XYZ file of C-alpha atoms in Angstrom:
383
model
C 68.019 68.073 64.103
C 70.877 70.511 63.866
C 73.729 69.252 64.212
C 76.683 69.831 66.255
C 78.282 72.692 64.087
C 75.155 74.632 63.716
C 74.653 74.972 67.594
C 78.533 75.599 68.827
C 77.464 79.383 68.416
C 80.544 79.759 71.315
C 82.380 79.195 68.429
C 81.746 82.165 66.406
C 82.085 84.630 69.394
C 85.363 87.341 68.622
C 88.376 86.192 69.834
C 89.166 88.954 72.666
C 86.355 87.267 73.829
C 87.145 83.484 73.509
C 90.703 84.865 75.334
C 88.273 86.104 78.310
C 86.802 83.199 78.837
C 90.262 81.013 78.787
C 91.817 82.960 81.528
C 89.223 81.886 84.004
C 90.530 78.545 83.248
C 93.963 76.893 84.733
C 97.232 77.137 82.220
C 96.650 73.401 81.495
C 92.873 73.641 80.751
C 93.365 76.600 78.118
C 96.511 74.883 76.256
C 94.090 72.122 75.809
C 91.477 73.838 74.330
C 93.760 74.545 71.662
C 93.271 70.589 70.197
C 89.545 71.476 69.806
C 89.497 72.632 66.176
C 91.521 74.822 64.309
C 88.965 77.998 65.428
C 90.367 77.606 69.315
C 93.748 76.164 67.630
C 95.784 79.866 68.505
C 93.682 81.483 71.235
C 95.510 80.389 73.893
C 98.721 82.336 72.029
C 96.853 84.938 72.601
C 96.402 84.806 76.668
C 98.400 87.575 78.444
C 98.176 86.255 81.894
C 100.354 82.924 82.777
C 99.698 81.114 85.924
C 101.699 77.891 86.873
C 101.464 75.834 89.857
C 102.915 72.795 89.895
C 101.121 71.365 93.117
C 99.187 69.170 91.377
C 102.322 67.572 90.060
C 103.054 63.832 91.307
C 105.309 61.931 90.339
C 109.082 62.502 88.100
C 107.383 62.084 84.797
C 104.363 64.184 85.860
C 106.871 66.852 86.545
C 108.930 66.767 83.330
C 105.374 67.933 81.869
C 105.144 70.415 83.576
C 108.422 71.914 82.738
C 107.491 71.227 79.378
C 103.937 72.948 79.151
C 106.168 75.836 80.931
C 108.215 75.782 78.096
C 105.545 75.721 75.081
C 103.368 78.411 76.469
C 105.764 81.051 77.281
C 107.697 80.912 73.835
C 104.251 80.290 71.514
C 102.497 83.262 73.792
C 102.529 86.291 71.660
C 102.319 88.880 74.443
C 102.727 88.342 78.681
C 101.719 90.724 80.638
C 101.346 89.115 84.271
C 103.902 85.717 84.822
C 102.869 83.582 87.897
C 105.550 80.591 88.742
C 104.408 78.148 91.551
C 107.020 75.957 92.622
C 106.036 73.815 94.913
C 106.188 70.296 93.564
C 109.549 68.067 96.090
C 111.426 67.293 92.111
C 112.678 70.825 91.954
C 116.573 70.989 91.898
C 118.966 73.741 92.360
C 118.725 73.493 88.530
C 118.045 77.375 86.940
C 118.330 75.810 83.486
C 114.269 76.380 82.586
C 113.726 78.546 85.191
C 116.447 80.841 84.047
C 115.484 80.331 80.018
C 111.720 81.439 81.299
C 112.881 84.454 83.185
C 114.834 85.491 79.676
C 111.599 84.672 77.469
C 109.338 87.094 79.756
C 111.941 89.425 79.594
C 110.750 89.387 76.005
C 107.816 90.363 76.742
C 106.311 93.816 78.434
C 105.542 91.535 81.708
C 103.818 94.378 84.266
C 103.394 91.669 86.860
C 106.573 88.697 87.804
C 105.939 86.578 90.863
C 107.846 83.603 91.308
C 107.291 81.078 94.939
C 109.195 78.090 96.068
C 108.247 75.739 99.051
C 112.377 74.343 99.975
C 114.504 77.233 99.114
C 116.031 75.223 96.376
C 115.789 77.702 93.429
C 118.503 79.799 92.502
C 118.188 82.841 90.250
C 120.072 84.318 87.907
C 121.613 88.173 89.068
C 119.699 89.706 86.607
C 116.307 88.923 87.522
C 116.772 92.446 88.399
C 116.263 94.184 85.314
C 113.121 94.641 83.695
C 112.397 97.600 82.013
C 108.531 97.666 82.354
C 107.865 95.390 85.293
C 105.236 97.355 88.332
C 105.229 94.592 90.728
C 107.445 91.765 91.551
C 107.152 89.290 94.437
C 109.823 86.590 95.243
C 109.523 83.636 97.952
C 112.020 81.621 99.471
C 114.703 81.931 96.334
C 118.274 82.047 96.444
C 119.851 85.274 94.041
C 123.125 83.889 93.306
C 126.023 86.336 92.162
C 126.370 89.873 92.453
C 122.754 91.507 91.352
C 122.305 94.594 88.764
C 119.267 96.162 88.800
C 117.137 97.951 86.490
C 113.564 98.429 87.592
C 112.333 101.999 86.587
C 108.298 101.086 86.727
C 108.438 98.566 89.676
C 106.005 99.728 92.812
C 105.313 97.104 94.764
C 108.149 94.821 95.783
C 107.376 91.557 98.099
C 110.701 89.353 99.099
C 109.893 86.336 101.694
C 112.329 84.687 102.617
C 115.160 85.501 99.642
C 118.636 84.838 100.411
C 120.799 87.398 99.213
C 124.848 87.387 98.677
C 125.667 90.287 100.871
C 124.193 93.506 101.479
C 125.116 95.583 99.077
C 123.355 93.529 96.739
C 119.793 94.096 98.569
C 121.269 98.027 98.461
C 121.276 98.004 94.988
C 117.943 96.339 94.309
C 116.514 99.137 96.269
C 118.646 102.027 94.225
C 117.818 100.336 91.120
C 113.967 100.853 91.959
C 113.130 104.890 92.038
C 109.610 104.741 92.513
C 108.876 102.333 94.900
C 106.077 102.614 96.515
C 105.451 99.165 98.825
C 107.706 97.058 99.811
C 107.404 93.915 101.831
C 111.275 92.365 102.572
C 112.407 89.773 104.898
C 115.102 88.011 103.762
C 119.240 87.079 104.601
C 122.922 86.776 103.490
C 125.593 84.303 102.247
C 128.252 86.350 103.805
C 127.622 88.342 107.406
C 129.292 91.471 106.866
C 132.262 90.837 109.599
C 133.113 88.292 107.148
C 132.955 90.641 103.689
C 136.396 92.380 104.505
C 135.098 95.060 102.982
C 133.484 98.764 104.205
C 129.457 98.752 102.710
C 128.997 101.765 100.054
C 127.191 104.166 101.188
C 126.252 104.330 97.113
C 123.744 103.128 96.880
C 121.993 104.848 100.263
C 119.270 107.020 97.996
C 116.069 107.135 99.971
C 112.531 106.206 97.951
C 110.964 109.373 97.562
C 107.998 107.437 96.902
C 107.680 105.014 99.251
C 104.409 104.776 100.531
C 104.325 101.482 102.880
C 107.223 99.167 104.263
C 106.792 96.080 105.728
C 110.440 94.936 107.377
C 111.738 92.125 109.275
C 114.645 93.036 110.715
C 115.630 90.043 112.383
C 116.434 88.879 109.306
C 119.047 91.420 108.257
C 120.782 94.997 108.772
C 117.874 97.773 107.130
C 119.142 100.871 105.415
C 116.369 102.986 107.366
C 118.076 105.837 105.286
C 116.378 104.451 101.815
C 113.188 103.985 103.335
C 112.812 107.238 106.389
C 109.960 108.545 103.490
C 108.007 106.094 104.401
C 104.679 106.929 105.766
C 102.838 103.474 106.939
C 106.555 101.091 108.315
C 105.341 98.150 110.122
C 108.520 96.608 111.817
C 109.162 92.893 112.798
C 112.067 93.157 115.667
C 113.755 90.630 117.380
C 116.191 92.312 119.059
C 116.650 95.650 121.035
C 116.531 98.105 118.221
C 120.325 99.438 119.490
C 121.767 96.552 119.962
C 121.121 95.852 115.890
C 124.509 96.288 113.743
C 123.903 99.973 111.983
C 124.970 99.929 108.787
C 122.442 102.825 107.483
C 124.462 105.086 109.206
C 122.069 106.114 112.444
C 118.122 106.140 112.600
C 117.203 108.593 110.787
C 114.410 111.019 110.748
C 111.107 109.954 109.464
C 109.234 112.717 108.758
C 106.329 111.282 106.844
C 105.517 108.808 109.287
C 101.705 108.494 110.118
C 101.389 105.016 110.985
C 103.688 102.415 112.718
C 103.286 98.677 113.482
C 106.003 97.916 115.789
C 105.825 93.433 116.214
C 108.265 92.966 119.062
C 109.157 89.086 119.825
C 112.131 89.786 122.070
C 110.377 92.401 123.992
C 113.004 94.408 126.685
C 112.406 97.974 127.388
C 109.419 99.924 126.759
C 112.730 102.221 126.292
C 112.776 101.008 122.792
C 109.156 102.251 121.510
C 109.790 105.382 122.609
C 113.469 106.036 121.084
C 111.394 104.925 117.800
C 108.799 108.086 118.810
C 111.941 110.438 118.845
C 112.179 109.841 115.492
C 108.477 109.989 113.854
C 107.455 113.510 114.837
C 103.730 113.537 112.777
C 103.250 109.855 114.054
C 99.378 109.668 114.440
C 98.558 105.830 114.515
C 100.783 103.491 116.476
C 100.176 99.485 117.051
C 102.653 97.530 119.186
C 102.445 93.553 120.142
C 104.780 91.954 121.755
C 106.964 88.780 123.796
C 108.009 89.995 126.870
C 111.589 88.123 128.302
C 110.640 87.776 131.695
C 113.545 88.284 133.243
C 113.336 92.479 132.199
C 109.750 92.697 133.543
C 110.036 93.999 136.987
C 112.990 97.027 135.778
C 110.910 97.245 131.825
C 109.899 101.134 132.646
C 111.321 104.197 133.231
C 108.980 107.639 132.912
C 110.640 109.235 129.661
C 111.973 112.472 130.763
C 110.526 114.417 127.793
C 107.934 113.624 125.646
C 108.165 113.169 122.326
C 106.278 115.335 119.507
C 104.606 112.917 118.216
C 103.063 111.921 121.511
C 102.020 115.592 122.136
C 101.419 116.741 118.840
C 100.025 114.021 116.757
C 98.892 110.461 117.948
C 95.271 109.950 117.012
C 95.351 106.160 118.151
C 97.083 103.979 119.742
C 96.684 100.147 120.313
C 98.565 97.892 122.779
C 98.205 94.069 123.867
C 98.643 93.509 127.968
C 100.114 90.406 129.464
C 99.589 91.200 132.645
C 103.324 93.854 133.759
C 103.221 96.791 134.879
C 104.864 98.552 132.606
C 102.559 98.194 129.951
C 100.002 99.927 132.064
C 102.659 102.810 133.222
C 103.623 103.214 129.328
C 99.617 103.045 128.149
C 98.842 105.531 131.414
C 101.946 108.059 130.028
C 100.089 107.820 126.428
C 97.181 109.394 128.083
C 98.242 111.533 130.379
C 100.493 113.197 127.247
C 98.507 112.964 123.785
C 96.575 115.746 123.002
C 94.696 114.711 120.048
C 94.496 111.776 121.275
C 90.982 109.666 119.851
C 91.323 105.337 120.800
C 93.356 103.817 123.510
C 93.131 100.161 122.710
C 94.182 97.632 125.412
C 93.955 94.231 123.884
C 94.317 91.910 126.290
C 95.820 88.063 126.636
C 94.447 85.217 127.832
C 97.216 84.055 129.740
C 97.068 88.033 131.123
C 94.925 87.071 134.038
C 96.493 84.957 135.557
C 99.306 87.356 136.363
C 96.958 90.011 137.222
C 95.189 91.185 140.973
C 92.799 93.397 139.171
C 91.122 94.197 136.045
C 93.828 97.012 133.801
C 90.467 98.838 133.066
C 90.104 100.525 136.739
C 93.313 101.390 136.891
C 93.097 103.210 133.664
C 89.748 104.478 133.736
C 91.400 106.185 137.017
C 93.947 107.278 135.116
C 93.826 111.432 134.047
C 93.483 111.755 129.966
C 94.593 114.407 128.373
C 92.601 114.315 125.350
C 88.515 115.142 125.931
C 88.231 113.103 122.629
C 89.515 110.312 124.258
C 88.230 106.974 124.076
C 89.532 104.175 126.307
C 88.587 100.809 125.047
C 90.028 97.378 126.855
C 88.975 94.133 125.879
């Protein structure tokens, strides 16, 4: 009969193959293989991607063990290229000791992908979190960055900040200034100090346009946007909870988005179609427009006024327009305005909400199909 040693062929595989196998295991299980034999003992140290998740941690004792695991693995790993940490346990406190230490350890490695996700917004990060020379992807969720930051992210291409708190607006501006080759930006952030509380005028030193920016997804209600910094963007998603003209403008005016071809607008307190027309005036090359809105009822009877001019993008570039329809007259008027003026339009799509028919006297497709359509290629879809 063959002994277990004679049939343990997996241990004879090269280190790189065994490490590849370990990479599919949860980090705790991968670490436990180091106790199998001398052959396996050093292998977990060769892992380059570390993924830690405390979701299954129950009591304080297991939470302490989790933190010890992170300590042991991060200090033992030879090269870290990916570091993901999910802090979802209820036992987290506003105690930066471990997290700061893990960040400093990660900085000693050529980390390219760093993600830290919190659940209760109780984790505070040091202001030097934004100094990683090799970082390509940075994602933070539900954390606070305490203090005046300094940013040096020369390799960063993707920045995602979801429910992240900064000291003030200048900190966010410094961060963007420190990402010279950024390609993708997704933000929903807020500030500890309001502009009126700071008592000083924000410096324009940090308002340098991100020349490589391709995609931006911005929650405007959460913070003021330095639009000049993102004016080179090609794909833009804006979530708006106030009228655009009412937003406090520390960015020095709405710039012209010369490269923007795809715009997605999401209004949660929609007041007036003039907001949309105003934005389109600054997007001369726009080709794709999508609009989702929740209307403010008291303004609905006066929410459409035929514009005195047609924005360049509608007349010369727009090929696709999608809006959601809630049964209000202004929505039909805007749709007809697009159909009558978009010479290159290929698709006009009107999505009807479930509650719309209670406000309708007739199917909107009847009024839209009877409207003159200037583009011979246009397909009208109402569903």
